[in-house]
Coordinates of C-alpha atoms and ligand atoms in Angstrom, one line a residue:
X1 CA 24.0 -2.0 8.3
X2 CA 21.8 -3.3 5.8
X3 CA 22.5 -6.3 3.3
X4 CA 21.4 -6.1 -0.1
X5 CA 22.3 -9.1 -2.8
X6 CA 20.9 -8.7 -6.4
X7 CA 20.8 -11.5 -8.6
X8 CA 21.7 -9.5 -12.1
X9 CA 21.3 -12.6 -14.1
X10 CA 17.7 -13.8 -12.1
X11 CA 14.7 -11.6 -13.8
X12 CA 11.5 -12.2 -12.0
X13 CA 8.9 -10.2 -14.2
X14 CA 8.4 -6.8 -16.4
X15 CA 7.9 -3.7 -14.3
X16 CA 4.5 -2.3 -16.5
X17 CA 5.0 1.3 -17.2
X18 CA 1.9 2.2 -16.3
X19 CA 2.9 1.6 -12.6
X20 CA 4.2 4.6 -13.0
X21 CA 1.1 5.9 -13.8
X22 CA -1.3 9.1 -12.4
X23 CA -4.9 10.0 -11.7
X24 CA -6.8 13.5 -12.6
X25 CA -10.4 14.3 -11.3
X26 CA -12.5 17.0 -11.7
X27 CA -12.1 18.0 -8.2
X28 CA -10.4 21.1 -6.7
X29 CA -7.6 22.8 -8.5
X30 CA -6.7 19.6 -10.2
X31 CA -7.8 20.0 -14.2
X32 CA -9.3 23.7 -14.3
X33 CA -5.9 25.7 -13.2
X34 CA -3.5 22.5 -13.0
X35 CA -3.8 20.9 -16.2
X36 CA -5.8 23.6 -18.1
X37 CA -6.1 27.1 -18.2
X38 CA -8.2 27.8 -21.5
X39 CA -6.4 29.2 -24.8
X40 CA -7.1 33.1 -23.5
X41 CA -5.7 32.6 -20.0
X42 CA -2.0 34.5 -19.8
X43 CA -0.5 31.6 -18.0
X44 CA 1.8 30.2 -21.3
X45 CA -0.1 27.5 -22.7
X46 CA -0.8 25.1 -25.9
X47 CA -4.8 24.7 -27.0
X48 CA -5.3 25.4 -23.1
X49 CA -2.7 23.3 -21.5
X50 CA -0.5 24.6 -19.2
X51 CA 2.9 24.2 -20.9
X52 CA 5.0 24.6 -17.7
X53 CA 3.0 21.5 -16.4
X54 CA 3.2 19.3 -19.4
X55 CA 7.2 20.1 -19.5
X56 CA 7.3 18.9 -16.0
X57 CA 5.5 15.8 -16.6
X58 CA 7.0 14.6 -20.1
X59 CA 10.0 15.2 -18.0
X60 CA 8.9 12.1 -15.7
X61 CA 7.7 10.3 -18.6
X62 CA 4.0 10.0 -17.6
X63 CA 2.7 6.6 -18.7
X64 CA -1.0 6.5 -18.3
X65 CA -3.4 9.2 -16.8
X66 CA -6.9 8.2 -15.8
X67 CA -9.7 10.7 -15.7
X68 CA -12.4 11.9 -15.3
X69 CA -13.0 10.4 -11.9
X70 CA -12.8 9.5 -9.0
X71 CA -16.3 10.0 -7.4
X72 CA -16.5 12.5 -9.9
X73 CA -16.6 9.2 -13.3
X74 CA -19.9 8.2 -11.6
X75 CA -21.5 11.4 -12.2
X76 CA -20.1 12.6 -15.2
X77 CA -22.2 12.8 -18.3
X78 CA -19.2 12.5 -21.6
X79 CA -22.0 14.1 -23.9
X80 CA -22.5 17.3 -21.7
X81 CA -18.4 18.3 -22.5
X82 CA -18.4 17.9 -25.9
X83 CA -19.2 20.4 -28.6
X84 CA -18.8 24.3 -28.9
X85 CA -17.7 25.3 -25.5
X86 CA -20.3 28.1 -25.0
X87 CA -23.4 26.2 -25.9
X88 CA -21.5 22.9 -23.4
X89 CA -24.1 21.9 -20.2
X90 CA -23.3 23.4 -17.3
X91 CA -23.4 21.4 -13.8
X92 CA -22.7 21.6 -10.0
X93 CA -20.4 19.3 -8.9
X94 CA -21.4 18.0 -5.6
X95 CA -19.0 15.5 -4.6
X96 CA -16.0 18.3 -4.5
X97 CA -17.1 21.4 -3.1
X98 CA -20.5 22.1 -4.9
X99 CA -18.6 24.6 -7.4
X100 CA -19.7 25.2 -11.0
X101 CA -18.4 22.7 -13.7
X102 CA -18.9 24.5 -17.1
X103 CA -17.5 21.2 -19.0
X104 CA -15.1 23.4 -21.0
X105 CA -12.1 20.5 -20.0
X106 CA -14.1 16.8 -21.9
X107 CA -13.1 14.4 -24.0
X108 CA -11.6 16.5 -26.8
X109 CA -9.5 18.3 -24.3
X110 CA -8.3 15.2 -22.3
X111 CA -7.0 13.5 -25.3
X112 CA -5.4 16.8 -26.2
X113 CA -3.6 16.9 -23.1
X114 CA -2.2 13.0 -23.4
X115 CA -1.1 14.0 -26.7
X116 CA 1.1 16.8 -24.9
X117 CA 2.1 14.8 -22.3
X118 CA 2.6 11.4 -24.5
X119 CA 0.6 9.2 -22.4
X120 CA -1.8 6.9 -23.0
X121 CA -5.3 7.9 -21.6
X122 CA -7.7 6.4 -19.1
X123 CA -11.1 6.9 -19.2
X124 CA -13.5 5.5 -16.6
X125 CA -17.0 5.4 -17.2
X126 CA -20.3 6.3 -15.6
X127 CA -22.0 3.2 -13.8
X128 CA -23.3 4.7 -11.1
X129 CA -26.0 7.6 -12.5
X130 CA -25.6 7.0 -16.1
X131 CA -26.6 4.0 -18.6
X132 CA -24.8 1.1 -21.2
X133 CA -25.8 3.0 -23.8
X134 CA -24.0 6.4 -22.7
X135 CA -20.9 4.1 -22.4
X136 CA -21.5 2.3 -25.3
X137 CA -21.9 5.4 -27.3
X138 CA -18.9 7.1 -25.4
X139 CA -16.5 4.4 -27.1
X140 CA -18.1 4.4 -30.5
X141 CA -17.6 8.5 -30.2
X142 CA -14.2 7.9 -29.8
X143 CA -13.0 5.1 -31.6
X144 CA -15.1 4.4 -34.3
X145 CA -13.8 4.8 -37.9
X146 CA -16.5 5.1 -40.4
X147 CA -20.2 6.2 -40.6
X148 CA -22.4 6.6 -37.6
X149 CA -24.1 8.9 -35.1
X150 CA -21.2 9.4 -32.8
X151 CA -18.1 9.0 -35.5
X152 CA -20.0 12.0 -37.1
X153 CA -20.7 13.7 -34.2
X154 CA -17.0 13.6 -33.5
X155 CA -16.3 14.9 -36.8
X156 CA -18.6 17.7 -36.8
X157 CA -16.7 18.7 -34.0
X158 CA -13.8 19.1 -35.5
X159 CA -11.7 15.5 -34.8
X160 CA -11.8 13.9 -38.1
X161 CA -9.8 10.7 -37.4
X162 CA -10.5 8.2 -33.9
X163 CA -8.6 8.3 -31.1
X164 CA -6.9 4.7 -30.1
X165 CA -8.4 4.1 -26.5
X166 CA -6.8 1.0 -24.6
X167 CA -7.8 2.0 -21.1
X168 CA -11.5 1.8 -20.1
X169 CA -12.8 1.8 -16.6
X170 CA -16.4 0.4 -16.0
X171 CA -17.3 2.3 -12.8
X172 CA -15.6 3.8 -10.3
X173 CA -15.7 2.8 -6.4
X174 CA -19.5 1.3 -7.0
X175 CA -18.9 0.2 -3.2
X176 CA -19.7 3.8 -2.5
X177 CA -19.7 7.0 -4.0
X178 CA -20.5 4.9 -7.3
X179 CA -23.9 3.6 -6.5
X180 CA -23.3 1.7 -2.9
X181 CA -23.9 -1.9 -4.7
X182 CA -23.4 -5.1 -3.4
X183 CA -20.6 -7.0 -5.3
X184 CA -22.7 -9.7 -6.7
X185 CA -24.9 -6.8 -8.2
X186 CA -22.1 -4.7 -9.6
X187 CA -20.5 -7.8 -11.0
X188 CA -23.8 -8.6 -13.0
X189 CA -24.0 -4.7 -14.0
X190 CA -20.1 -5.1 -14.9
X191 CA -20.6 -8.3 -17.6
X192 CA -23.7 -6.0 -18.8
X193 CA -22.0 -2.9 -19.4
X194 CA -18.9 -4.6 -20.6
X195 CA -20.5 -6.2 -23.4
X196 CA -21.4 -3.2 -25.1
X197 CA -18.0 -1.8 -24.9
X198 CA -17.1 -2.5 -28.5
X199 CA -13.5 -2.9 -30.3
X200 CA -14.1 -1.0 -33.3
X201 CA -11.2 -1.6 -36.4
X202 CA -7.9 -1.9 -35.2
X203 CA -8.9 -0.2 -31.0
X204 CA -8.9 -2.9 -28.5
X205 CA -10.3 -2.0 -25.1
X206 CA -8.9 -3.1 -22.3
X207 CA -11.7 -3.7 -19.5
X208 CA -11.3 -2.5 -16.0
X209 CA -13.4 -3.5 -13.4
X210 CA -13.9 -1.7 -10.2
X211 CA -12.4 -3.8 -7.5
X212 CA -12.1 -3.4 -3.8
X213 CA -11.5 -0.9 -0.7
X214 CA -8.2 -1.5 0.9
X215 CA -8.6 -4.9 2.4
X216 CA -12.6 -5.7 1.2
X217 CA -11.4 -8.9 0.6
X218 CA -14.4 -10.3 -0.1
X219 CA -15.5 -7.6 -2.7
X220 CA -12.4 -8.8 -4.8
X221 CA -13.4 -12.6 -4.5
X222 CA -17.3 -12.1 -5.4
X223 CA -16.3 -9.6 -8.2
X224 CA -13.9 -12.4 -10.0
X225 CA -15.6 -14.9 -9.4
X226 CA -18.3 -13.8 -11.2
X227 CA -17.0 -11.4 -13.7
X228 CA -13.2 -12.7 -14.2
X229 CA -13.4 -13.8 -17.2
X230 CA -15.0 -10.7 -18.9
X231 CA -12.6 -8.2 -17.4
X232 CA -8.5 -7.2 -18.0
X233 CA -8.0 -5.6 -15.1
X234 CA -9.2 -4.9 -12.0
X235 CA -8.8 -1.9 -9.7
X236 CA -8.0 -1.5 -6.3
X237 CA -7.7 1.5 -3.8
X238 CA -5.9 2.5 -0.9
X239 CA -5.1 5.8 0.7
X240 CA -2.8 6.5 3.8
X241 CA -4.3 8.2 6.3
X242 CA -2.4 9.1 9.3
X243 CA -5.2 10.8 11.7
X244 CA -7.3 8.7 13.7
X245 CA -10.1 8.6 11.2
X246 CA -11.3 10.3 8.8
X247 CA -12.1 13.3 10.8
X248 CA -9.1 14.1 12.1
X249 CA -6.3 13.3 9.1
X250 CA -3.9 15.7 10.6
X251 CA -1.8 18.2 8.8
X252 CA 0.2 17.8 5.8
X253 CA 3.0 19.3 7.7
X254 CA 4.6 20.2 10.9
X255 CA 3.8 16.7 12.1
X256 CA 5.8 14.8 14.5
X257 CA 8.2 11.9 14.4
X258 CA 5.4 9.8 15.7
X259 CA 3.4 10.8 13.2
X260 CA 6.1 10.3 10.4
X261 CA 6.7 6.7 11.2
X262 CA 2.3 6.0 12.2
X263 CA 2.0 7.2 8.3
X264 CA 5.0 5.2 6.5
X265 CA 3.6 2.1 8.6
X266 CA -0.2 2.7 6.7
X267 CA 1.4 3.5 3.5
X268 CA 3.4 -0.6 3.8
X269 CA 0.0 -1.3 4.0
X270 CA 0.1 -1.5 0.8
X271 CA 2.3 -5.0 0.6
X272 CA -0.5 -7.1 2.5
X273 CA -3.2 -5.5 0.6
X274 CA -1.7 -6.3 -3.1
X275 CA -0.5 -9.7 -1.1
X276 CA -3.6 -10.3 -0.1
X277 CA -5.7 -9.4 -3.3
X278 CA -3.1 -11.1 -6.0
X279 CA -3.8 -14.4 -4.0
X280 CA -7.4 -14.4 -4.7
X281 CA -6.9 -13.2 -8.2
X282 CA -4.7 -16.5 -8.5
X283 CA -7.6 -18.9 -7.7
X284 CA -9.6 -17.3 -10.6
X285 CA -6.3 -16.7 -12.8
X286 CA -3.4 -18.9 -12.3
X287 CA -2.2 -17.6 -15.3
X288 CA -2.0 -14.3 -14.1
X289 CA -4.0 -12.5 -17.2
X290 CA -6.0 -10.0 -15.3
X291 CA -4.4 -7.3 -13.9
X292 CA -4.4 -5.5 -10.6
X293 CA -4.2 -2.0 -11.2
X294 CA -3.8 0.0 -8.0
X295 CA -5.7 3.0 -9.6
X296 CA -5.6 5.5 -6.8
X297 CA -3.1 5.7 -4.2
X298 CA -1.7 8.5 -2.0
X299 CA -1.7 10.2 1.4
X300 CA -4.4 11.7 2.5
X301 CA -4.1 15.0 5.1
X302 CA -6.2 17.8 6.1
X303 CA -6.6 20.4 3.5
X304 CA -4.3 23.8 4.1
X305 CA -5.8 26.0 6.3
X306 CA -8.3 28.6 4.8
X307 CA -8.7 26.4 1.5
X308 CA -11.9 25.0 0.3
X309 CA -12.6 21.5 2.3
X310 CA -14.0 19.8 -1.0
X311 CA -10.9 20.8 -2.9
X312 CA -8.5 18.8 -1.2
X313 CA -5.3 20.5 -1.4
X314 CA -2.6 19.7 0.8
X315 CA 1.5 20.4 0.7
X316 CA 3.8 17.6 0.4
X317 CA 6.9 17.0 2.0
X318 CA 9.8 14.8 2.4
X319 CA 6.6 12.4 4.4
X320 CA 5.5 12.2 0.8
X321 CA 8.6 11.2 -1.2
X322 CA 9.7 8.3 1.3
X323 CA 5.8 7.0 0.9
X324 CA 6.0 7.0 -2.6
X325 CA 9.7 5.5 -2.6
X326 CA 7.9 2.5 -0.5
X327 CA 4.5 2.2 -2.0
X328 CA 6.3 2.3 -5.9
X329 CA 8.9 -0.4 -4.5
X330 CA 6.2 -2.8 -3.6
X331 CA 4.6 -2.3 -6.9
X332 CA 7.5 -3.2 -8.6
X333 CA 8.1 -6.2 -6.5
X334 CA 4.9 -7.4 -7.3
X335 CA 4.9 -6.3 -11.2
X336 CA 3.9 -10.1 -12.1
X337 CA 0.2 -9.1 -10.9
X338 CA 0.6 -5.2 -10.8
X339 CA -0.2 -3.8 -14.0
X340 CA -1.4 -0.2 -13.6
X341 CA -1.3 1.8 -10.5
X342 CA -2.2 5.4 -10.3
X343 CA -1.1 7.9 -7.7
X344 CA -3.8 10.3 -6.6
X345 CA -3.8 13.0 -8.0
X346 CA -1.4 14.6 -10.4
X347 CA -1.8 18.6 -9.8
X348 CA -3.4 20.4 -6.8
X349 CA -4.9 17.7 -5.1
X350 CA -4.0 14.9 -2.3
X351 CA -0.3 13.6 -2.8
X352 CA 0.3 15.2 -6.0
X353 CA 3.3 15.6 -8.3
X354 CA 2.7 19.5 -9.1
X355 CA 1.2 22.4 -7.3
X356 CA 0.2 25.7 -8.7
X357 CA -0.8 28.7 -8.1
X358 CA -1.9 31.4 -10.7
X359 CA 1.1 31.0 -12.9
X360 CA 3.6 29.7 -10.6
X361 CA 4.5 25.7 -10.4
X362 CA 6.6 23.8 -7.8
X363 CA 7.4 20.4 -8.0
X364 CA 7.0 18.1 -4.6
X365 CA 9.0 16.0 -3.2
X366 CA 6.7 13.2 -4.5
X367 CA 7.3 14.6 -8.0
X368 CA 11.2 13.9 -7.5
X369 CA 10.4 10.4 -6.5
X370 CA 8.9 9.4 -9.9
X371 CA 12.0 11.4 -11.4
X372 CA 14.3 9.2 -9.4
X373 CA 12.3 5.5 -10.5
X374 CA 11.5 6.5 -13.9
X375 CA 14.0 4.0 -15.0
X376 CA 12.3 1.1 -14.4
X377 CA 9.5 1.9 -16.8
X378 CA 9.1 -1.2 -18.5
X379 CA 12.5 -2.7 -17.4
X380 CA 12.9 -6.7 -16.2
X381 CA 12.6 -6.6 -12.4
X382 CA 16.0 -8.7 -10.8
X383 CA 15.8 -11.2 -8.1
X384 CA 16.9 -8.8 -4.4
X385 CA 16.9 -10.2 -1.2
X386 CA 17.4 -7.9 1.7
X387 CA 18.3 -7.6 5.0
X388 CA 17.4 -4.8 7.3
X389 CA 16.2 -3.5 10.6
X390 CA 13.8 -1.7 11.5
X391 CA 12.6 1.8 12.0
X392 CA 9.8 3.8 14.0
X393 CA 9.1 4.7 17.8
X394 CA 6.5 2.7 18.9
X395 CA 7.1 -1.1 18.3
X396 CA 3.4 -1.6 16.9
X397 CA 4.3 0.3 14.2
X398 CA 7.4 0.2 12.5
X399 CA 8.8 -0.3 9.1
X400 CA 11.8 -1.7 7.5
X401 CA 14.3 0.9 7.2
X402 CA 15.6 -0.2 4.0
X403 CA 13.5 -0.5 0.9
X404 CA 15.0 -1.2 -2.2
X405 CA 14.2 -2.4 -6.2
X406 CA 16.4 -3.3 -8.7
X407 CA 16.0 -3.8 -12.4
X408 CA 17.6 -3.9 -15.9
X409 CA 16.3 -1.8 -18.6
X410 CA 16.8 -2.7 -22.8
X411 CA 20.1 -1.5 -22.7
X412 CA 21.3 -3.8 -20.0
X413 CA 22.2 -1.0 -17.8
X414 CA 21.2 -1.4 -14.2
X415 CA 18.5 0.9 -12.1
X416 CA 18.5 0.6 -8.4
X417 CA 16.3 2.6 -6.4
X418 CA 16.2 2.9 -2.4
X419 CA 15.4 4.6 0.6
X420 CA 15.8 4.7 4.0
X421 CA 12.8 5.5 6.0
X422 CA 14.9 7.2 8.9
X423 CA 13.8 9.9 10.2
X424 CA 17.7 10.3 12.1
X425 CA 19.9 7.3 11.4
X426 CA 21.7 7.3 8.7
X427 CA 21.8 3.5 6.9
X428 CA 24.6 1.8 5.6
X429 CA 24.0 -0.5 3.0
X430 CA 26.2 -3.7 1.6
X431 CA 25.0 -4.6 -1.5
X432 CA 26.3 -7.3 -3.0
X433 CA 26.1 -7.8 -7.1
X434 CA 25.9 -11.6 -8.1
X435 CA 26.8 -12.4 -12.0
X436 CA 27.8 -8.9 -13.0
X437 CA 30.6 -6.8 -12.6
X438 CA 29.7 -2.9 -11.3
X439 CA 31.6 -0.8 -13.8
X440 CA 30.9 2.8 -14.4
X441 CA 27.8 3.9 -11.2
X442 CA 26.5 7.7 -10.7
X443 CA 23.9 8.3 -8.8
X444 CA 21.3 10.8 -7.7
X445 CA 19.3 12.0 -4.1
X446 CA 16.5 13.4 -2.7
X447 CA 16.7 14.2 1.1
X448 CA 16.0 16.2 3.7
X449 CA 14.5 16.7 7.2
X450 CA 10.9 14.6 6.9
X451 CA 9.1 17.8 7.1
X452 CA 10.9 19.6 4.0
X453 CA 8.8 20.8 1.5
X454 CA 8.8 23.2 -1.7
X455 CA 6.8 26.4 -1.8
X456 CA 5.8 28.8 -3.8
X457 CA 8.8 31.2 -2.3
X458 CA 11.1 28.8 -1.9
X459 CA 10.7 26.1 -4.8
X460 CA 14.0 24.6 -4.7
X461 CA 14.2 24.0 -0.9
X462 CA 13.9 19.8 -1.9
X463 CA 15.7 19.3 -4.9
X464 CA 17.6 15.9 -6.5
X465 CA 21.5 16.1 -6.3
X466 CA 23.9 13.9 -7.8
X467 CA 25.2 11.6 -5.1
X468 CA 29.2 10.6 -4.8
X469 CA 28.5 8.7 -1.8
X470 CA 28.5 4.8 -3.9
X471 CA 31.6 3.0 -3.8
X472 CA 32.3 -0.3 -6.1
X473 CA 33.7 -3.2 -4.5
X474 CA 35.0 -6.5 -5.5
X475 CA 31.3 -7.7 -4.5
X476 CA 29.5 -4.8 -5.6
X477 CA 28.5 -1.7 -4.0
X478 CA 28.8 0.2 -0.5
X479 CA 27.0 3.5 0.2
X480 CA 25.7 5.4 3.5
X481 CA 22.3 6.6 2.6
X482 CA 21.2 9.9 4.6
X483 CA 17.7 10.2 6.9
X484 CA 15.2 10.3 5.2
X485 CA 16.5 9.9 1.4
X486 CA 15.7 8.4 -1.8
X487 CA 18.6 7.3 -4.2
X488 CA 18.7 6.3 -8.1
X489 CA 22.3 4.4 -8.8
X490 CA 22.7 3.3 -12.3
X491 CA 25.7 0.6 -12.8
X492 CA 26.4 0.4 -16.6
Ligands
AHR501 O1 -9.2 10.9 -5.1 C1 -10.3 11.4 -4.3 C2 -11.4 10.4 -4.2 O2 -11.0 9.3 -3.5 C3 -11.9 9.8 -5.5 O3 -12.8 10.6 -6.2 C4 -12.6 8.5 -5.0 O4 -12.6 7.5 -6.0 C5 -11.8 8.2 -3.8 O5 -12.7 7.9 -2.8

């Protein structure tokens, strides 16, 4: 039995929207064939969108998308994917599998797609292999409203009126793949580049730095200390990886229950890390302006069997959704400092939301997670406590089996979300309600055997259902959650 009391009247912070964000790269299957198919393809699409994935994802009310990269940012030249698409560079992308990148998806054709989708965009710029001026000139193309090279440039082709940009990401993992610096060096090349990032009429840019590795804490400390003040935000990432390195991730599926609980105890990671980071952001910034923005996070497997190695595609199962459950309740318990976080990647690649192939689309269990917690978009986190036991084989590495968030959106109706990290006991829960009467609940699920997955023959097999299981009582509410589930309740 698990103990749950929410304090309905005691409203810690704002859950950011943008936790609910999501991350595209050019890499694999994830833009060309996931997000875009070009206007002649015979897959149903709008100016080269696929429609069947923007339904899916204005569906889930998509916050913020980041692109282009990823590894991918670092090498990325804006000018080359602008302009008439047959006279548009053409390059070999050699982070993701050496294929052909004809730059027929750019700038024009992202913002087009966060117009589709209604989300605000995310661009992060070149640091690594490219210069200020590139990113200088990348924000004046964009946002600039009036006479000079790049406004007209834009105009000529064929965008009359700037975009609004908020989101701007000065380099991307410049610990690695984006130049291997030190991070005194990249914080001087940060305050450089930043300068030149300039808020032209009405746009304001909001600067993100790149920030650390998983637990680099040290990276995180240098980088604020030096650059704190010129920044908004700053980045962090962390992937769950189950294998024993990065050799041997193991398989997306038919895993065991060791396995299960080995990856759900990496994924809670993720509480020390942003723990761990959000103090040493408060010795630079007590007043908690900067933001930690969590901008790629995910599980990361072996690719499926026969696919391209650099394309990193894997399936997704019910694994998946009780990761995400965890990872997005730990964002929202620490929404004072967590502004932005971004799952990797939306379509085709690593933990993502959507998988296609040719002109078929299924939606992961992952997807129905974000389904589930899109209510706390932007709602006022409530004070929880719980109590629970805890779950796993081996005692080094076991997790709680209840995780839980609650929150009240604008209209004063209650979202609680939850899981229960079981792979084979079910878990009752008490939770008691302080300073609110329960009145009219319903409720939704997602569960299923931890190895359940959609596929392309079978694209219902994990589906949400309503759930009938939540009882009212005179303290609030009693419910039995399943193995392995994931619940929305709303009290009104
Ligand atoms: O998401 C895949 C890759 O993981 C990104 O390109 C990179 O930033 C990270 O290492």
């Amino acid at each position: 039995m698990a103990k749950v009391i929410i304090h309905a009247a005691k409203k810690k912070s704002r859950i950011n929207k943008n936790i609910y964000g999501h991350f595209s790269e050019h890499l694999g299957r994830c833009i060309y064939n996931g997000l875009y198919v070009g206007e002649d393809s015979k897959i149903p699409n709008v100016n080269g969108m696929r429609t069947d994935v923007v339904e899916a994802l204005k569906n889930i009310k998509v916050p913020v998308l980041r692109w282009p990269g990823g590894c991918f940012a670092d090498e990325y030249h804006w000018k080359d994917g602008v302009g008439p698409k047959g006279s548009r560079k053409k390059m070999i992308n050699t982070h993701w599998g050496g294929v052909l990148e004809d730059n027929s998806f750019g700038t024009h054709e992202f913002l087009e797609f966060c117009r589709q989708v209604g989300c605000e965009p995310y661009i992060n710029g070149n640091v690594g292999s490219g210069t200020v001026r590139e990113m200088s000139e990348w924000v004046e193309y964009m946002t600039f409203d009036g006479v000079s090279p790049m406004a007209d440039w834009r105009k000529e082709n064929g965008r009359e009126a700037p975009w609004k940009i908020k989101y701007f990401g000065v380099g991307n993992e410049n610990w690695g793949c984006g130049g291997n610096m030190r991070p005194s060096y990249y914080a001087d090349e940060y305050r450089r580049y930043q300068t030149y990032l300039r808020n032209y009429g009405g746009n304001r840019i909001f600067r993100i730095a790149c920030g650390p590795n998983a637990a680099d804490y040290e990276w995180m400390d240098t980088v604020m200390s030096i650059a704190g003040p010129y920044m908004d935000g700053i980045s962090l990432h962390y992937y769950t990886v189950p294998g024993k390195d990065w050799e041997n991730k193991t398989s997306a599926t038919g895993f065991n229950e060791e396995l299960y609980y080995r990856t759900l105890y990496r994924a809670a990671k993720m509480e020390e890390l942003v723990t761990r980071h959000s103090a040493i952001m408060d010795r630079y910034d007590p007043e908690k302006r900067i933001g930690l923005m969590v901008d790629e996070w995910g599980t990361w497997y072996d690719v499926e069997p026969g696919t391209n190695p650099g394309f990193l595609y894997q399936q997704n199962t019910m694994r998946d959704a009780m990761v995400a459950a965890l990872t997005l309740n730990i964002f929202n318990a620490h929404s004072d400092r967590v502004q932005m976080a971004n799952i990797a990647q939306m379509v085709n690649v690593l933990q993502a939301v959507i998988l296609t192939e040719g002109e078929k689309m299924i939606l992961t269990p992952t997807y129905h997670v974000f389904d589930l917690y899109q209510h706390h978009q932007d709602a006022d986190l409530l004070e929880t406590s719980i109590e629970t036991g805890k779950t796993g084989l081996l005692l080094g590495e076991q997790v709680p089996q209840l995780t839980l968030s609650a929150s009240e959106d604008e209209n004063g109706v209650m979202h609680i979300t939850a899981a229960n990290l079981s792979a084979s006991e079910p878990c009752p829960v008490d939770c008691g309600i302080l300073e609110r009467k329960a009145g009219k609940v319903s409720a939704r699920i997602l569960t299923g055997p931890m190895d359940a997955h959609n596929t392309f023959e079978n694209p219902k097999a994990v589906d949400i259902q309503d759930f009938t299981g939540v009882s009212v009582t005179p303290n609030g509410l009693d419910f039995t959650l399943p193995p392995c589930s994931a619940v929305e309740i709303t009290v009104e």
